[in-house]
């Protein structure tokens, strides 16, 4: 099979800073051994997140110059609306400054005190907005999603039995909508099958329950359907996306991922009454229904990015690059979440560092050790991110104690992936030398952003 390359060439470059080990040690101490607190200038290969870190195309940069900054009725707004209608298929669109802007609007519009919001595993901001509006998140993902080594094609699927049980237990009128994330970030970027989306939608329509997608990484999801689900091999990504969204009533979207922009998002829906109510609310939180927290130039860039992200060549390379890194680690025996997800490699810090108790923060320790070794920045997705139980005040102790190596879109080459792989593999070979951490400062909420640690 002939080897392939990026479906783009480089037009501008951003020189990278290369610190010495001593300089990295200093930077790490200044950051309290928390990779979130590292300064970008001190990071060599930044795999903290794929959110807002994509490279824009020359078409997107060019679109900035024609942004229409009219306060109302902006030309750029119509371009964004048309892009969403064409690629996502929804009737109505509300622009927002980013994904959680849309989550705020949706949660306020649809959730009332005492409601339950079932979903395929939680995401921090999504669940927070649901809870702020009196809702209780209920995890209805299949059991295997919580097992880092269960190899399934569609590990993000909803367990229909769990969803049916919740409907029977609390009644359909207490379920304003099902929040179906495509892909599932916290399970390791795992996709949902088209069959499961169809089945969830049919069940919910029967009970009059809406289905709202978290479409943040929907293009990765579409690629996995094309690759793994019968009947989709010959479909284009655009065709698969259209069918995916036909099994929902609307979506929240973080443009910072699959719309290839550094800021932006939207809330979309088919129900006119919900649209009219959301149009009033967007004025309170995001601006006008025709700019929603973005400048005209941002809407132009996002419209163009929506089309580019749905390109078959773009997403094939994106997925293959994540796989290229993951396979090197798997071949070296490094414990990573399987199957390899759509946007990141998740190191299993518990298997990587079995000599550390979870209270010694294995994932945080591994992320710090990785940065010290090579200047590569990952994100802790374990006990620190899980926070404390509101009632007992004790640490929530998640089964998944992971370090996420998140690959930005169109930014790094496979040579960078090789540098990351070499560093992780060498750490794995010396893993018994990695010590745990103690938490010296714990902020009252969302501690993973600002907590500070020191080596035990
Ligand atoms: C599935 C999903 C997401 O992954 C997502 C954002 N992800 C992020 C950014 C993030 C947010 C909070 C804590 C740490 C990192 C990611 O690093 O993974 C949002 C919010 O979108 P937003 O950032 O545009 O507000 C909604 N759904």
Tab-separated table of C-alpha atoms and ligand atoms in Angstrom:
chain	number	residue	atom	x	y	z
A	1	UNK	CA	0.000	0.000	0.000
A	2	UNK	CA	1.512	3.351	-1.051
A	3	UNK	CA	2.206	5.719	1.827
A	4	UNK	CA	0.226	8.990	1.907
A	5	UNK	CA	0.938	12.471	3.258
A	6	UNK	CA	-0.905	15.495	4.652
A	7	UNK	CA	-3.590	16.836	2.248
A	8	UNK	CA	-2.066	20.317	2.679
A	9	UNK	CA	1.309	22.048	2.525
A	10	UNK	CA	2.782	24.533	4.968
A	11	UNK	CA	2.324	28.236	4.185
A	12	UNK	CA	3.284	29.781	7.524
A	13	UNK	CA	5.264	28.366	10.447
A	14	UNK	CA	5.387	29.142	14.169
A	15	UNK	CA	8.903	28.504	15.523
A	16	UNK	CA	8.945	26.211	18.585
A	17	UNK	CA	10.846	26.938	21.772
A	18	UNK	CA	13.315	24.233	22.847
A	19	UNK	CA	14.158	24.397	26.561
A	20	UNK	CA	16.912	22.415	28.297
A	21	UNK	CA	15.922	19.855	30.947
A	22	UNK	CA	17.008	22.277	33.674
A	23	UNK	CA	14.819	25.029	32.212
A	24	UNK	CA	11.893	22.600	32.018
A	25	UNK	CA	12.428	21.606	35.642
A	26	UNK	CA	12.250	25.287	36.627
A	27	UNK	CA	9.109	25.801	34.545
A	28	UNK	CA	7.475	22.737	36.090
A	29	UNK	CA	8.170	23.976	39.637
A	30	UNK	CA	6.719	27.389	38.729
A	31	UNK	CA	3.632	25.550	37.467
A	32	UNK	CA	3.229	23.555	40.668
A	33	UNK	CA	3.662	20.314	38.656
A	34	UNK	CA	0.310	21.086	36.981
A	35	UNK	CA	0.591	21.075	33.173
A	36	UNK	CA	-2.410	23.456	32.980
A	37	UNK	CA	-0.261	26.087	34.703
A	38	UNK	CA	2.686	25.823	32.301
A	39	UNK	CA	3.275	28.835	30.044
A	40	UNK	CA	2.869	28.048	26.339
A	41	UNK	CA	6.341	29.505	25.675
A	42	UNK	CA	7.833	26.739	27.843
A	43	UNK	CA	6.027	23.919	25.984
A	44	UNK	CA	7.643	22.152	23.011
A	45	UNK	CA	4.854	19.894	21.705
A	46	UNK	CA	1.505	20.979	23.157
A	47	UNK	CA	-0.926	18.042	23.393
A	48	UNK	CA	-2.985	19.574	26.222
A	49	UNK	CA	-6.070	19.881	24.035
A	50	UNK	CA	-7.434	19.837	20.479
A	51	UNK	CA	-9.817	22.633	21.533
A	52	UNK	CA	-9.091	25.904	19.767
A	53	UNK	CA	-5.603	24.750	18.792
A	54	UNK	CA	-6.172	23.834	15.140
A	55	UNK	CA	-4.280	25.524	12.327
A	56	UNK	CA	-6.512	27.621	10.085
A	57	UNK	CA	-6.260	27.438	6.294
A	58	UNK	CA	-5.357	30.289	3.923
A	59	UNK	CA	-9.042	30.352	2.960
A	60	UNK	CA	-9.980	30.902	6.609
A	61	UNK	CA	-7.324	33.602	7.126
A	62	UNK	CA	-8.540	35.251	3.941
A	63	UNK	CA	-12.147	35.092	5.173
A	64	UNK	CA	-11.181	37.209	8.194
A	65	UNK	CA	-10.654	40.186	5.862
A	66	UNK	CA	-14.243	40.055	4.602
A	67	UNK	CA	-15.872	39.702	8.016
A	68	UNK	CA	-19.016	41.889	8.157
A	69	UNK	CA	-18.981	43.614	11.592
A	70	UNK	CA	-22.534	44.999	11.285
A	71	UNK	CA	-24.248	44.703	14.664
A	72	UNK	CA	-27.358	43.135	13.118
A	73	UNK	CA	-27.949	41.137	9.949
A	74	UNK	CA	-24.226	40.557	9.275
A	75	UNK	CA	-23.387	38.949	5.890
A	76	UNK	CA	-20.984	36.725	7.821
A	77	UNK	CA	-23.859	35.457	9.948
A	78	UNK	CA	-25.708	34.232	6.838
A	79	UNK	CA	-22.570	32.441	5.626
A	80	UNK	CA	-22.273	30.675	8.991
A	81	UNK	CA	-25.992	29.803	9.054
A	82	UNK	CA	-25.817	28.408	5.508
A	83	UNK	CA	-22.751	26.280	6.372
A	84	UNK	CA	-24.504	24.768	9.402
A	85	UNK	CA	-27.714	24.110	7.447
A	86	UNK	CA	-25.768	22.506	4.601
A	87	UNK	CA	-23.451	20.291	6.656
A	88	UNK	CA	-25.516	19.657	9.831
A	89	UNK	CA	-28.994	19.936	8.292
A	90	UNK	CA	-30.742	21.749	11.159
A	91	UNK	CA	-33.315	24.439	10.423
A	92	UNK	CA	-32.306	27.002	13.045
A	93	UNK	CA	-28.872	28.149	14.278
A	94	UNK	CA	-27.784	30.359	17.182
A	95	UNK	CA	-24.146	31.490	17.139
A	96	UNK	CA	-22.326	31.343	20.506
A	97	UNK	CA	-18.801	32.226	21.608
A	98	UNK	CA	-17.900	28.533	22.097
A	99	UNK	CA	-19.442	25.197	23.031
A	100	UNK	CA	-20.269	25.982	26.639
A	101	UNK	CA	-22.081	29.121	25.471
A	102	UNK	CA	-24.479	26.802	23.638
A	103	UNK	CA	-24.623	24.441	26.637
A	104	UNK	CA	-25.646	27.361	28.854
A	105	UNK	CA	-28.501	28.354	26.519
A	106	UNK	CA	-29.734	24.784	25.943
A	107	UNK	CA	-29.667	23.884	29.643
A	108	UNK	CA	-31.551	27.048	30.647
A	109	UNK	CA	-34.096	26.559	27.871
A	110	UNK	CA	-34.890	22.874	28.373
A	111	UNK	CA	-34.041	21.781	31.936
A	112	UNK	CA	-36.235	22.435	34.984
A	113	UNK	CA	-35.560	21.669	38.673
A	114	UNK	CA	-35.728	17.934	39.335
A	115	UNK	CA	-35.175	16.855	35.729
A	116	UNK	CA	-32.789	14.091	34.683
A	117	UNK	CA	-30.496	14.352	31.656
A	118	UNK	CA	-29.269	10.953	30.434
A	119	UNK	CA	-26.083	10.896	28.391
A	120	UNK	CA	-23.224	8.711	27.156
A	121	UNK	CA	-20.702	9.535	29.909
A	122	UNK	CA	-20.308	13.087	31.249
A	123	UNK	CA	-18.228	16.032	30.167
A	124	UNK	CA	-17.313	18.636	32.782
A	125	UNK	CA	-18.834	21.788	31.259
A	126	UNK	CA	-21.869	19.953	29.849
A	127	UNK	CA	-22.745	18.371	33.205
A	128	UNK	CA	-22.075	21.619	35.095
A	129	UNK	CA	-24.646	23.528	33.019
A	130	UNK	CA	-27.163	20.701	33.429
A	131	UNK	CA	-26.684	20.775	37.215
A	132	UNK	CA	-26.770	24.586	37.391
A	133	UNK	CA	-30.302	24.358	35.988
A	134	UNK	CA	-31.466	21.763	38.494
A	135	UNK	CA	-30.867	18.715	36.315
A	136	UNK	CA	-29.176	15.475	37.320
A	137	UNK	CA	-26.867	13.845	34.808
A	138	UNK	CA	-27.434	10.070	34.472
A	139	UNK	CA	-24.779	8.007	32.703
A	140	UNK	CA	-26.426	5.574	30.250
A	141	UNK	CA	-23.330	4.610	28.266
A	142	UNK	CA	-22.564	0.895	27.751
A	143	UNK	CA	-20.572	-0.633	30.635
A	144	UNK	CA	-17.563	-1.410	28.432
A	145	UNK	CA	-16.909	2.340	27.981
A	146	UNK	CA	-15.578	2.422	31.538
A	147	UNK	CA	-13.073	-0.377	30.784
A	148	UNK	CA	-9.933	1.116	29.207
A	149	UNK	CA	-9.033	-2.147	27.490
A	150	UNK	CA	-12.411	-3.343	26.141
A	151	UNK	CA	-11.964	-3.370	22.354
A	152	UNK	CA	-15.257	-2.404	20.704
A	153	UNK	CA	-15.922	-0.584	17.441
A	154	UNK	CA	-18.445	1.790	19.017
A	155	UNK	CA	-17.583	2.124	22.670
A	156	UNK	CA	-19.480	5.405	22.958
A	157	UNK	CA	-22.859	3.773	22.431
A	158	UNK	CA	-25.834	4.345	24.698
A	159	UNK	CA	-27.160	1.263	26.513
A	160	UNK	CA	-30.811	1.258	25.437
A	161	UNK	CA	-31.765	-0.883	28.453
A	162	UNK	CA	-30.316	1.696	30.841
A	163	UNK	CA	-32.162	4.496	29.028
A	164	UNK	CA	-35.454	2.558	29.054
A	165	UNK	CA	-35.015	1.836	32.779
A	166	UNK	CA	-34.531	5.526	33.530
A	167	UNK	CA	-37.665	6.389	31.541
A	168	UNK	CA	-39.606	3.727	33.496
A	169	UNK	CA	-38.162	4.904	36.837
A	170	UNK	CA	-38.641	8.674	36.596
A	171	UNK	CA	-41.139	9.104	33.740
A	172	UNK	CA	-40.552	10.661	30.311
A	173	UNK	CA	-41.800	14.073	31.500
A	174	UNK	CA	-38.709	14.348	33.760
A	175	UNK	CA	-36.344	13.803	30.823
A	176	UNK	CA	-36.144	17.038	28.794
A	177	UNK	CA	-33.609	15.513	26.402
A	178	UNK	CA	-30.964	12.853	25.954
A	179	UNK	CA	-27.480	14.376	25.587
A	180	UNK	CA	-25.711	12.156	23.035
A	181	UNK	CA	-22.030	13.033	22.612
A	182	UNK	CA	-20.359	12.133	19.300
A	183	UNK	CA	-17.534	11.116	20.041
A	184	UNK	CA	-17.230	10.534	23.812
A	185	UNK	CA	-14.274	12.527	25.097
A	186	UNK	CA	-13.967	11.066	28.596
A	187	UNK	CA	-14.194	7.461	27.342
A	188	UNK	CA	-11.180	8.045	25.116
A	189	UNK	CA	-12.680	9.755	22.068
A	190	UNK	CA	-14.929	6.771	21.357
A	191	UNK	CA	-17.586	6.854	18.600
A	192	UNK	CA	-21.323	6.083	18.541
A	193	UNK	CA	-22.686	3.856	15.749
A	194	UNK	CA	-25.341	5.063	13.319
A	195	UNK	CA	-27.525	2.117	14.371
A	196	UNK	CA	-27.340	3.245	18.010
A	197	UNK	CA	-28.213	6.842	17.110
A	198	UNK	CA	-31.196	5.584	15.120
A	199	UNK	CA	-32.330	3.312	17.963
A	200	UNK	CA	-32.015	6.062	20.592
A	201	UNK	CA	-33.958	8.481	18.409
A	202	UNK	CA	-36.787	6.022	17.742
A	203	UNK	CA	-37.101	5.226	21.465
A	204	UNK	CA	-37.101	8.926	22.409
A	205	UNK	CA	-39.594	9.890	19.698
A	206	UNK	CA	-41.935	7.244	21.080
A	207	UNK	CA	-41.867	9.025	24.474
A	208	UNK	CA	-41.654	12.590	23.141
A	209	UNK	CA	-38.138	13.039	24.572
A	210	UNK	CA	-35.764	15.237	22.521
A	211	UNK	CA	-32.326	14.059	21.443
A	212	UNK	CA	-29.680	16.784	21.538
A	213	UNK	CA	-26.193	15.929	20.295
A	214	UNK	CA	-22.959	17.250	21.676
A	215	UNK	CA	-21.516	17.487	18.150
A	216	UNK	CA	-18.057	18.669	19.246
A	217	UNK	CA	-16.122	15.873	17.469
A	218	UNK	CA	-18.848	14.671	15.071
A	219	UNK	CA	-16.490	14.437	12.082
A	220	UNK	CA	-14.214	11.933	13.841
A	221	UNK	CA	-17.393	9.993	14.673
A	222	UNK	CA	-18.451	10.026	11.013
A	223	UNK	CA	-15.070	8.666	9.954
A	224	UNK	CA	-15.344	5.703	12.367
A	225	UNK	CA	-18.811	4.914	10.961
A	226	UNK	CA	-17.381	4.974	7.423
A	227	UNK	CA	-14.528	2.713	8.503
A	228	UNK	CA	-16.366	0.288	10.799
A	229	UNK	CA	-20.126	0.193	10.151
A	230	UNK	CA	-21.629	-1.937	7.377
A	231	UNK	CA	-23.080	0.032	4.492
A	232	UNK	CA	-21.071	3.224	4.953
A	233	UNK	CA	-17.725	2.438	3.318
A	234	UNK	CA	-18.782	4.096	0.046
A	235	UNK	CA	-20.492	7.104	1.621
A	236	UNK	CA	-18.812	10.486	1.884
A	237	UNK	CA	-18.214	12.054	5.284
A	238	UNK	CA	-20.785	14.740	4.393
A	239	UNK	CA	-23.431	12.079	3.670
A	240	UNK	CA	-22.689	10.260	6.928
A	241	UNK	CA	-22.832	13.504	8.934
A	242	UNK	CA	-26.205	14.401	7.410
A	243	UNK	CA	-27.646	11.005	8.357
A	244	UNK	CA	-26.175	11.217	11.880
A	245	UNK	CA	-27.872	14.548	12.524
A	246	UNK	CA	-31.178	13.328	11.094
A	247	UNK	CA	-31.466	11.198	14.256
A	248	UNK	CA	-31.473	14.248	16.540
A	249	UNK	CA	-33.542	17.339	17.281
A	250	UNK	CA	-30.585	19.663	17.661
A	251	UNK	CA	-27.044	20.021	18.914
A	252	UNK	CA	-24.559	22.091	20.834
A	253	UNK	CA	-21.271	22.550	18.990
A	254	UNK	CA	-17.812	23.684	19.982
A	255	UNK	CA	-16.365	25.255	16.829
A	256	UNK	CA	-12.978	25.033	18.519
A	257	UNK	CA	-12.806	21.354	17.563
A	258	UNK	CA	-14.532	20.227	14.379
A	259	UNK	CA	-15.021	23.673	12.839
A	260	UNK	CA	-11.247	24.308	12.800
A	261	UNK	CA	-11.390	27.701	14.536
A	262	UNK	CA	-9.751	29.142	17.645
A	263	UNK	CA	-13.044	30.492	19.026
A	264	UNK	CA	-16.714	29.964	18.186
A	265	UNK	CA	-19.651	27.621	18.605
A	266	UNK	CA	-23.363	27.294	18.011
A	267	UNK	CA	-26.665	25.868	19.190
A	268	UNK	CA	-28.823	24.356	16.413
A	269	UNK	CA	-32.314	22.887	16.416
A	270	UNK	CA	-35.354	22.040	14.267
A	271	UNK	CA	-38.080	23.153	16.664
A	272	UNK	CA	-39.270	26.704	15.869
A	273	UNK	CA	-40.681	27.392	19.344
A	274	UNK	CA	-37.361	26.455	20.959
A	275	UNK	CA	-35.573	28.644	18.396
A	276	UNK	CA	-37.717	31.673	19.222
A	277	UNK	CA	-37.076	31.237	22.960
A	278	UNK	CA	-33.339	30.706	22.413
A	279	UNK	CA	-33.166	33.848	20.232
A	280	UNK	CA	-34.278	35.914	23.238
A	281	UNK	CA	-31.844	34.209	25.614
A	282	UNK	CA	-28.847	34.593	23.300
A	283	UNK	CA	-29.202	38.380	23.641
A	284	UNK	CA	-28.703	38.054	27.420
A	285	UNK	CA	-25.590	35.849	27.291
A	286	UNK	CA	-23.942	35.979	23.860
A	287	UNK	CA	-24.960	39.162	22.026
A	288	UNK	CA	-27.311	39.166	19.047
A	289	UNK	CA	-28.833	36.137	17.274
A	290	UNK	CA	-26.702	37.229	14.285
A	291	UNK	CA	-23.299	37.303	15.986
A	292	UNK	CA	-23.545	35.428	19.298
A	293	UNK	CA	-20.286	36.251	21.009
A	294	UNK	CA	-18.202	36.232	17.823
A	295	UNK	CA	-16.930	39.010	15.565
A	296	UNK	CA	-18.066	38.859	11.930
A	297	UNK	CA	-14.566	37.701	10.993
A	298	UNK	CA	-14.838	34.765	13.416
A	299	UNK	CA	-18.119	33.711	11.829
A	300	UNK	CA	-16.529	33.814	8.370
A	301	UNK	CA	-13.605	31.667	9.552
A	302	UNK	CA	-15.964	29.200	11.236
A	303	UNK	CA	-18.230	28.913	8.170
A	304	UNK	CA	-15.194	28.068	6.050
A	305	UNK	CA	-13.887	25.716	8.767
A	306	UNK	CA	-17.162	23.773	8.849
A	307	UNK	CA	-16.765	22.957	5.149
A	308	UNK	CA	-13.046	22.096	5.470
A	309	UNK	CA	-13.588	19.816	8.495
A	310	UNK	CA	-16.141	17.771	6.516
A	311	UNK	CA	-13.592	17.029	3.791
A	312	UNK	CA	-12.817	13.297	3.435
A	313	UNK	CA	-9.065	13.813	2.956
A	314	UNK	CA	-8.758	16.102	5.989
A	315	UNK	CA	-10.434	13.721	8.445
A	316	UNK	CA	-8.692	10.628	7.062
A	317	UNK	CA	-5.300	12.202	7.739
A	318	UNK	CA	-6.419	13.470	11.154
A	319	UNK	CA	-7.520	10.029	12.331
A	320	UNK	CA	-4.498	8.287	10.811
A	321	UNK	CA	-2.123	10.652	12.609
A	322	UNK	CA	-3.648	9.833	16.018
A	323	UNK	CA	-3.447	6.129	15.122
A	324	UNK	CA	0.194	6.545	13.997
A	325	UNK	CA	1.153	7.701	17.496
A	326	UNK	CA	-1.075	5.207	19.318
A	327	UNK	CA	0.232	2.170	17.424
A	328	UNK	CA	3.850	3.026	18.276
A	329	UNK	CA	2.936	3.077	21.972
A	330	UNK	CA	0.872	-0.123	21.784
A	331	UNK	CA	3.708	-1.917	19.966
A	332	UNK	CA	6.049	-0.882	22.803
A	333	UNK	CA	3.660	-2.307	25.409
A	334	UNK	CA	2.593	1.080	26.786
A	335	UNK	CA	-0.907	0.816	28.364
A	336	UNK	CA	-3.293	3.061	26.394
A	337	UNK	CA	-7.098	3.164	26.154
A	338	UNK	CA	-8.325	0.871	23.362
A	339	UNK	CA	-9.494	1.223	20.690
A	340	UNK	CA	-7.461	4.319	19.774
A	341	UNK	CA	-9.858	7.280	19.801
A	342	UNK	CA	-10.495	9.992	17.260
A	343	UNK	CA	-8.634	12.950	18.744
A	344	UNK	CA	-6.210	11.695	21.387
A	345	UNK	CA	-4.182	8.897	22.884
A	346	UNK	CA	-5.098	8.258	26.511
A	347	UNK	CA	-2.278	6.784	28.612
A	348	UNK	CA	-3.603	4.499	31.363
A	349	UNK	CA	-1.686	5.953	34.307
A	350	UNK	CA	-2.812	3.241	36.723
A	351	UNK	CA	-1.299	0.466	34.594
A	352	UNK	CA	1.670	2.706	33.755
A	353	UNK	CA	2.422	3.438	37.434
A	354	UNK	CA	1.028	0.507	39.449
A	355	UNK	CA	3.288	1.429	42.386
A	356	UNK	CA	1.344	4.669	42.966
A	357	UNK	CA	-1.887	4.922	44.964
A	358	UNK	CA	-4.619	6.961	43.254
A	359	UNK	CA	-4.236	9.508	46.085
A	360	UNK	CA	-0.665	10.075	44.865
A	361	UNK	CA	-2.206	11.356	41.609
A	362	UNK	CA	-0.721	8.915	39.052
A	363	UNK	CA	-2.034	10.750	35.968
A	364	UNK	CA	-0.826	14.125	37.216
A	365	UNK	CA	2.562	12.565	38.080
A	366	UNK	CA	2.860	11.006	34.630
A	367	UNK	CA	1.901	14.236	32.849
A	368	UNK	CA	4.544	16.108	34.856
A	369	UNK	CA	7.176	13.427	34.179
A	370	UNK	CA	6.419	13.549	30.452
A	371	UNK	CA	6.837	17.322	30.289
A	372	UNK	CA	10.093	17.128	32.270
A	373	UNK	CA	11.421	14.409	29.942
A	374	UNK	CA	10.632	16.040	26.591
A	375	UNK	CA	8.611	19.275	26.859
A	376	UNK	CA	5.484	17.431	25.688
A	377	UNK	CA	2.338	18.660	27.495
A	378	UNK	CA	-0.543	16.297	28.149
A	379	UNK	CA	-3.725	16.717	30.211
A	380	UNK	CA	-4.652	14.932	33.451
A	381	UNK	CA	-7.959	13.107	33.116
A	382	UNK	CA	-8.125	11.237	36.421
A	383	UNK	CA	-8.746	11.727	40.130
A	384	UNK	CA	-7.734	15.414	40.045
A	385	UNK	CA	-10.174	16.200	37.206
A	386	UNK	CA	-12.896	14.152	38.920
A	387	UNK	CA	-12.942	16.568	41.891
A	388	UNK	CA	-14.554	15.881	45.266
A	389	UNK	CA	-17.942	14.365	46.093
A	390	UNK	CA	-20.255	17.245	47.074
A	391	UNK	CA	-21.832	15.317	49.972
A	392	UNK	CA	-18.870	13.480	51.501
A	393	UNK	CA	-16.107	15.921	50.504
A	394	UNK	CA	-13.952	12.927	49.592
A	395	UNK	CA	-12.063	12.578	46.294
A	396	UNK	CA	-14.229	11.099	43.536
A	397	UNK	CA	-12.200	8.043	42.493
A	398	UNK	CA	-12.785	7.386	38.770
A	399	UNK	CA	-11.943	4.001	37.240
A	400	UNK	CA	-10.235	5.855	34.384
A	401	UNK	CA	-6.984	7.498	35.581
A	402	UNK	CA	-5.662	8.832	32.268
A	403	UNK	CA	-3.198	11.242	30.688
A	404	UNK	CA	-4.680	12.563	27.462
A	405	UNK	CA	-2.278	13.299	24.591
A	406	UNK	CA	-4.572	15.374	22.405
A	407	UNK	CA	-3.593	15.948	18.771
A	408	UNK	CA	-4.468	19.398	17.370
A	409	UNK	CA	-5.783	19.500	13.769
A	410	UNK	CA	-3.293	20.290	10.948
A	411	UNK	CA	-0.563	21.456	13.394
A	412	UNK	CA	2.044	18.754	14.004
A	413	UNK	CA	3.774	16.358	11.577
A	414	UNK	CA	4.404	12.686	12.199
A	415	UNK	CA	7.979	13.605	13.151
A	416	UNK	CA	6.533	15.337	16.204
A	417	UNK	CA	4.539	12.185	16.909
A	418	UNK	CA	7.817	10.212	16.818
A	419	UNK	CA	9.342	12.564	19.431
A	420	UNK	CA	6.284	12.047	21.653
A	421	UNK	CA	6.386	8.272	21.195
A	422	UNK	CA	10.118	8.062	22.022
A	423	UNK	CA	9.583	10.086	25.201
A	424	UNK	CA	6.576	8.069	26.420
A	425	UNK	CA	8.271	4.748	25.634
A	426	UNK	CA	11.473	5.734	27.438
A	427	UNK	CA	9.422	6.857	30.468
A	428	UNK	CA	7.595	3.541	30.395
A	429	UNK	CA	10.908	1.664	30.479
A	430	UNK	CA	11.951	3.745	33.538
A	431	UNK	CA	8.423	3.892	35.018
A	432	UNK	CA	9.392	2.599	38.452
A	433	UNK	CA	11.503	5.741	38.913
A	434	UNK	CA	8.439	8.006	38.568
A	435	UNK	CA	7.317	9.183	42.011
A	436	UNK	CA	3.871	10.383	43.078
A	437	UNK	CA	2.752	13.897	43.949
A	438	UNK	CA	1.096	15.561	46.907
A	439	UNK	CA	-1.423	18.366	46.459
A	440	UNK	CA	-0.152	21.545	48.145
A	441	UNK	CA	-2.939	23.892	47.023
A	442	UNK	CA	-6.501	22.812	46.246
A	443	UNK	CA	-8.930	25.442	44.839
A	444	UNK	CA	-12.599	25.063	45.886
A	445	UNK	CA	-13.886	24.206	42.378
A	446	UNK	CA	-12.547	22.825	39.077
A	447	UNK	CA	-9.301	22.073	40.839
A	448	UNK	CA	-7.556	20.545	37.793
A	449	UNK	CA	-7.108	24.059	36.335
A	450	UNK	CA	-5.321	25.605	39.340
A	451	UNK	CA	-4.254	22.963	41.864
A	452	UNK	CA	-0.531	22.923	42.776
A	453	UNK	CA	1.517	19.856	43.587
A	454	UNK	CA	5.024	18.840	44.670
A	455	UNK	CA	6.905	15.538	44.384
A	456	UNK	CA	6.475	13.068	47.269
B	1	LIG	C1	-17.178	16.896	24.393
B	1	LIG	C2	-17.075	18.357	24.713
B	1	LIG	C3	-15.823	18.964	24.924
B	1	LIG	O1	-14.710	18.225	24.799
B	1	LIG	C4	-15.758	20.353	25.253
B	1	LIG	C5	-14.518	21.020	25.531
B	1	LIG	N1	-13.407	20.304	25.547
B	1	LIG	C6	-12.195	20.649	25.916
B	1	LIG	C7	-11.832	21.990	26.529
B	1	LIG	C8	-11.889	21.823	28.039
B	1	LIG	C9	-13.022	22.240	28.713
B	1	LIG	C10	-13.088	22.093	30.112
B	1	LIG	C11	-12.036	21.513	30.820
B	1	LIG	C12	-10.907	21.077	30.117
B	1	LIG	C13	-10.827	21.221	28.731
B	1	LIG	C14	-11.165	19.603	25.817
B	1	LIG	O2	-9.976	19.907	25.997
B	1	LIG	O3	-11.534	18.423	25.543
B	1	LIG	C15	-16.995	21.072	25.330
B	1	LIG	C16	-17.039	22.550	25.665
B	1	LIG	O4	-16.719	23.269	24.486
B	1	LIG	P1	-15.944	24.670	24.607
B	1	LIG	O5	-14.583	24.364	25.147
B	1	LIG	O6	-15.902	25.219	23.203
B	1	LIG	O7	-16.742	25.546	25.538
B	1	LIG	C17	-18.188	20.424	25.109
B	1	LIG	N2	-18.227	19.090	24.811
